[in-house]
Amino acid sequence: MSVIHNYADAHESVSGKQVEVSDEVLAKLAACSSGSLTTQLFKRGFRQPALVGLRSMTRNLKPFAGRAFTMRFIPAREDIDTYSTMTTKPNDDNLQWVGVEQIKPGDVLVIDSRNDPAAASAGNILVTRLLARGAKAIVTDGALRDGSEIAAMSLPAYAREITATTRISYHHVADLQVPIGCAGVAVYPGDIIVGDADGVTVVPAHLAEELAEVCGVQDDIEAYLAMRIASGEALWGVYPPSPASVSDYHAWVAAGRPAIPSIIGKQED
């Protein structure tokens, strides 16, 4: 397979039809909870869109949504993955540098590290370059190195582990902008990656605009229902949203969203 280096060509080759997700839709998705996204995707037949087992390495992570730029690793081979491949100019044995330099504003670098954290998928210098190029995040189902430096950066970073071991010890970058698996989930170039402090969710690009709307509504309704449960009401008839509780929600909104007393945080006498 020839390596595809062009973002638009890669997306076209995967789906047959390029789907452009606007920055406005990305902003709406970034404000949606992971719970609502996974629930709405489940309703549409997507059983497991969450990247299970990955954790945020970023201390002050802000929710984000961005377009997937994919990178696929295979096992390293001793006669190919040597330190001499780490040149300061492009070469086919160091596609990681090539990929990083193709990142566009709004992209999320998603790395298929074969769920292997034995060596780092990237370190602080590559993450710094991603930040400078306008990336929204880096996601790997392997490990990252320079964990303390990456943790202090504003670019969200997700991985299984932190390790000092260099990538070329165990990983070879075989492809850019092809369908990959990351943490057991299929990710296609241009899919929307939504992340928060709880984890990462993959949203197919053609569903992004629809989910941005319905998840925003679901989040608002469920915030209201959570306040009712926190006031002491039972689950029955309240959650999951019943026709009556949805009607109550609309009446509450029409009334100006009055405060609902909560039992949470109250101290016993």
Short mmCIF file of N, CA, C and O in Angstrom, two decimals, residues 182-241:
data_model
loop_
_atom_site.label_atom_id
_atom_site.label_comp_id
_atom_site.label_asym_id
_atom_site.label_seq_id
_atom_site.Cartn_x
_atom_site.Cartn_y
_atom_site.Cartn_z
N CYS A 182 -7.58 2.29 17.39
CA CYS A 182 -6.96 2.91 18.56
C CYS A 182 -7.76 2.51 19.78
O CYS A 182 -8.96 2.78 19.85
N ALA A 183 -7.11 1.81 20.71
CA ALA A 183 -7.78 1.29 21.90
C ALA A 183 -8.99 0.46 21.53
O ALA A 183 -10.02 0.49 22.20
N GLY A 184 -8.88 -0.29 20.42
CA GLY A 184 -9.95 -1.19 20.01
C GLY A 184 -11.08 -0.55 19.25
O GLY A 184 -12.08 -1.21 18.95
N VAL A 185 -10.96 0.72 18.89
CA VAL A 185 -12.02 1.44 18.17
C VAL A 185 -11.50 1.84 16.79
O VAL A 185 -10.38 2.32 16.66
N ALA A 186 -12.32 1.63 15.76
CA ALA A 186 -11.95 2.04 14.41
C ALA A 186 -11.98 3.56 14.32
O ALA A 186 -12.93 4.21 14.73
N VAL A 187 -10.90 4.13 13.77
CA VAL A 187 -10.81 5.58 13.56
C VAL A 187 -10.43 5.82 12.10
O VAL A 187 -9.42 5.30 11.63
N TYR A 188 -11.26 6.59 11.41
CA TYR A 188 -11.00 6.93 10.02
C TYR A 188 -10.52 8.38 9.95
O TYR A 188 -10.95 9.22 10.74
N PRO A 189 -9.64 8.69 8.99
CA PRO A 189 -9.22 10.08 8.83
C PRO A 189 -10.44 11.00 8.68
O PRO A 189 -11.36 10.70 7.91
N GLY A 190 -10.45 12.07 9.45
CA GLY A 190 -11.57 13.01 9.39
C GLY A 190 -12.67 12.73 10.39
O GLY A 190 -13.56 13.56 10.56
N ASP A 191 -12.66 11.56 11.04
CA ASP A 191 -13.59 11.34 12.15
C ASP A 191 -13.38 12.43 13.19
O ASP A 191 -12.29 13.02 13.29
N ILE A 192 -14.39 12.67 13.99
CA ILE A 192 -14.28 13.72 15.01
C ILE A 192 -13.92 13.08 16.35
O ILE A 192 -14.59 12.16 16.81
N ILE A 193 -12.87 13.59 16.94
CA ILE A 193 -12.38 13.11 18.24
C ILE A 193 -12.79 14.13 19.28
O ILE A 193 -12.40 15.30 19.21
N VAL A 194 -13.60 13.67 20.24
CA VAL A 194 -14.10 14.55 21.30
C VAL A 194 -13.50 14.08 22.62
O VAL A 194 -13.59 12.90 22.96
N GLY A 195 -12.89 14.99 23.36
CA GLY A 195 -12.24 14.59 24.60
C GLY A 195 -12.53 15.53 25.74
O GLY A 195 -12.80 16.72 25.56
N ASP A 196 -12.51 14.97 26.94
CA ASP A 196 -12.63 15.75 28.17
C ASP A 196 -11.83 15.02 29.25
O ASP A 196 -11.09 14.08 28.95
N ALA A 197 -12.01 15.44 30.48
CA ALA A 197 -11.24 14.82 31.57
C ALA A 197 -11.61 13.36 31.79
O ALA A 197 -10.84 12.61 32.39
N ASP A 198 -12.80 12.94 31.30
CA ASP A 198 -13.23 11.56 31.48
C ASP A 198 -12.73 10.62 30.39
O ASP A 198 -12.78 9.39 30.57
N GLY A 199 -12.28 11.15 29.24
CA GLY A 199 -11.81 10.27 28.19
C GLY A 199 -12.06 10.81 26.80
O GLY A 199 -12.31 12.00 26.61
N VAL A 200 -12.01 9.90 25.81
CA VAL A 200 -12.09 10.26 24.40
C VAL A 200 -13.18 9.46 23.72
O VAL A 200 -13.30 8.25 23.93
N THR A 201 -13.97 10.13 22.86
CA THR A 201 -15.03 9.50 22.10
C THR A 201 -14.82 9.78 20.61
O THR A 201 -14.45 10.89 20.23
N VAL A 202 -15.05 8.77 19.78
CA VAL A 202 -14.92 8.90 18.33
C VAL A 202 -16.30 9.08 17.71
O VAL A 202 -17.19 8.24 17.90
N VAL A 203 -16.50 10.17 16.98
CA VAL A 203 -17.78 10.47 16.33
C VAL A 203 -17.57 10.43 14.82
O VAL A 203 -16.76 11.21 14.29
N PRO A 204 -18.26 9.54 14.09
CA PRO A 204 -18.15 9.56 12.63
C PRO A 204 -18.48 10.94 12.08
O PRO A 204 -19.44 11.58 12.54
N ALA A 205 -17.70 11.39 11.10
CA ALA A 205 -17.84 12.77 10.62
C ALA A 205 -19.25 13.07 10.12
O ALA A 205 -19.77 14.17 10.34
N HIS A 206 -19.91 12.09 9.49
CA HIS A 206 -21.23 12.37 8.91
C HIS A 206 -22.31 12.53 9.98
O HIS A 206 -23.41 12.99 9.67
N LEU A 207 -22.00 12.16 11.23
CA LEU A 207 -22.97 12.32 12.32
C LEU A 207 -22.65 13.52 13.21
O LEU A 207 -23.41 13.81 14.14
N ALA A 208 -21.56 14.20 12.94
CA ALA A 208 -21.08 15.24 13.86
C ALA A 208 -22.10 16.35 14.06
O ALA A 208 -22.39 16.74 15.20
N GLU A 209 -22.65 16.89 13.00
CA GLU A 209 -23.56 18.02 13.13
C GLU A 209 -24.84 17.61 13.85
O GLU A 209 -25.32 18.33 14.73
N GLU A 210 -25.36 16.43 13.52
CA GLU A 210 -26.58 15.93 14.17
C GLU A 210 -26.35 15.73 15.66
O GLU A 210 -27.17 16.15 16.49
N LEU A 211 -25.23 15.10 16.02
CA LEU A 211 -24.97 14.83 17.43
C LEU A 211 -24.70 16.11 18.21
O LEU A 211 -25.04 16.19 19.40
N ALA A 212 -24.10 17.09 17.57
CA ALA A 212 -23.84 18.35 18.27
C ALA A 212 -25.14 18.97 18.77
O ALA A 212 -25.19 19.56 19.85
N GLU A 213 -26.21 18.81 17.99
CA GLU A 213 -27.50 19.38 18.39
C GLU A 213 -28.19 18.53 19.44
O GLU A 213 -28.60 19.03 20.49
N VAL A 214 -28.34 17.23 19.17
CA VAL A 214 -29.12 16.39 20.08
C VAL A 214 -28.43 16.20 21.42
O VAL A 214 -29.09 16.11 22.46
N CYS A 215 -27.10 16.14 21.43
CA CYS A 215 -26.39 15.96 22.70
C CYS A 215 -26.46 17.22 23.55
O CYS A 215 -26.52 17.13 24.78
N GLY A 216 -26.45 18.38 22.92
CA GLY A 216 -26.62 19.62 23.68
C GLY A 216 -27.95 19.66 24.40
O GLY A 216 -28.04 20.06 25.57
N VAL A 217 -29.00 19.21 23.70
CA VAL A 217 -30.33 19.16 24.31
C VAL A 217 -30.37 18.12 25.42
O VAL A 217 -30.89 18.36 26.52
N GLN A 218 -29.79 16.93 25.16
CA GLN A 218 -29.79 15.87 26.18
C GLN A 218 -29.06 16.32 27.44
O GLN A 218 -29.53 16.07 28.56
N ASP A 219 -27.93 16.97 27.26
CA ASP A 219 -27.16 17.43 28.42
C ASP A 219 -27.98 18.40 29.27
O ASP A 219 -27.94 18.34 30.51
N ASP A 220 -28.72 19.30 28.62
CA ASP A 220 -29.49 20.29 29.37
C ASP A 220 -30.64 19.62 30.12
O ASP A 220 -30.89 19.93 31.30
N ILE A 221 -31.33 18.70 29.45
CA ILE A 221 -32.42 17.98 30.12
C ILE A 221 -31.89 17.18 31.30
O ILE A 221 -32.45 17.19 32.41
N GLU A 222 -30.78 16.48 31.10
CA GLU A 222 -30.25 15.62 32.16
C GLU A 222 -29.69 16.44 33.32
O GLU A 222 -29.73 15.99 34.48
N ALA A 223 -29.19 17.63 33.06
CA ALA A 223 -28.75 18.50 34.16
C ALA A 223 -29.94 18.88 35.03
O ALA A 223 -29.84 18.91 36.27
N TYR A 224 -31.08 19.15 34.39
CA TYR A 224 -32.30 19.46 35.14
C TYR A 224 -32.76 18.24 35.95
O TYR A 224 -33.09 18.34 37.14
N LEU A 225 -32.77 17.07 35.31
CA LEU A 225 -33.21 15.86 36.00
C LEU A 225 -32.27 15.50 37.15
O LEU A 225 -32.71 15.03 38.20
N ALA A 226 -30.98 15.74 36.97
CA ALA A 226 -30.02 15.47 38.05
C ALA A 226 -30.31 16.35 39.26
O ALA A 226 -30.17 15.90 40.41
N MET A 227 -30.74 17.59 39.02
CA MET A 227 -31.10 18.46 40.14
C MET A 227 -32.33 17.94 40.87
O MET A 227 -32.41 18.03 42.10
N ARG A 228 -33.27 17.37 40.11
CA ARG A 228 -34.45 16.80 40.77
C ARG A 228 -34.08 15.58 41.62
O ARG A 228 -34.58 15.41 42.74
N ILE A 229 -33.20 14.72 41.08
CA ILE A 229 -32.74 13.57 41.85
C ILE A 229 -31.97 14.04 43.08
O ILE A 229 -32.12 13.50 44.19
N ALA A 230 -31.18 15.10 42.92
CA ALA A 230 -30.41 15.65 44.04
C ALA A 230 -31.31 16.31 45.07
O ALA A 230 -30.88 16.53 46.22
N SER A 231 -32.54 16.63 44.70
CA SER A 231 -33.48 17.21 45.67
C SER A 231 -34.16 16.14 46.51
O SER A 231 -34.88 16.46 47.46
N GLY A 232 -33.94 14.86 46.14
CA GLY A 232 -34.50 13.77 46.93
C GLY A 232 -35.53 12.92 46.21
O GLY A 232 -36.05 11.95 46.78
N GLU A 233 -35.86 13.25 44.95
CA GLU A 233 -36.85 12.47 44.21
C GLU A 233 -36.29 11.09 43.85
O GLU A 233 -35.09 10.91 43.67
N ALA A 234 -37.18 10.12 43.69
CA ALA A 234 -36.81 8.79 43.24
C ALA A 234 -36.58 8.79 41.73
O ALA A 234 -37.01 9.71 41.02
N LEU A 235 -35.90 7.76 41.26
CA LEU A 235 -35.63 7.64 39.82
C LEU A 235 -36.92 7.44 39.02
O LEU A 235 -37.05 7.96 37.91
N TRP A 236 -37.84 6.67 39.57
CA TRP A 236 -39.04 6.29 38.81
C TRP A 236 -39.80 7.52 38.30
O TRP A 236 -40.12 8.41 39.06
N GLY A 237 -40.03 7.52 37.01
CA GLY A 237 -40.79 8.60 36.41
C GLY A 237 -39.98 9.84 36.11
O GLY A 237 -40.48 10.77 35.47
N VAL A 238 -38.73 9.87 36.57
CA VAL A 238 -37.87 11.03 36.35
C VAL A 238 -36.75 10.71 35.36
O VAL A 238 -36.55 11.41 34.37
N TYR A 239 -36.01 9.64 35.64
CA TYR A 239 -34.87 9.28 34.81
C TYR A 239 -34.82 7.78 34.58
O TYR A 239 -34.99 7.01 35.55
N PRO A 240 -34.61 7.34 33.31
CA PRO A 240 -34.43 8.12 32.09
C PRO A 240 -35.62 9.04 31.80
O PRO A 240 -36.72 8.78 32.31
N PRO A 241 -35.41 10.08 31.00
CA PRO A 241 -36.48 11.06 30.81
C PRO A 241 -37.78 10.43 30.31
O PRO A 241 -37.80 9.76 29.28
#
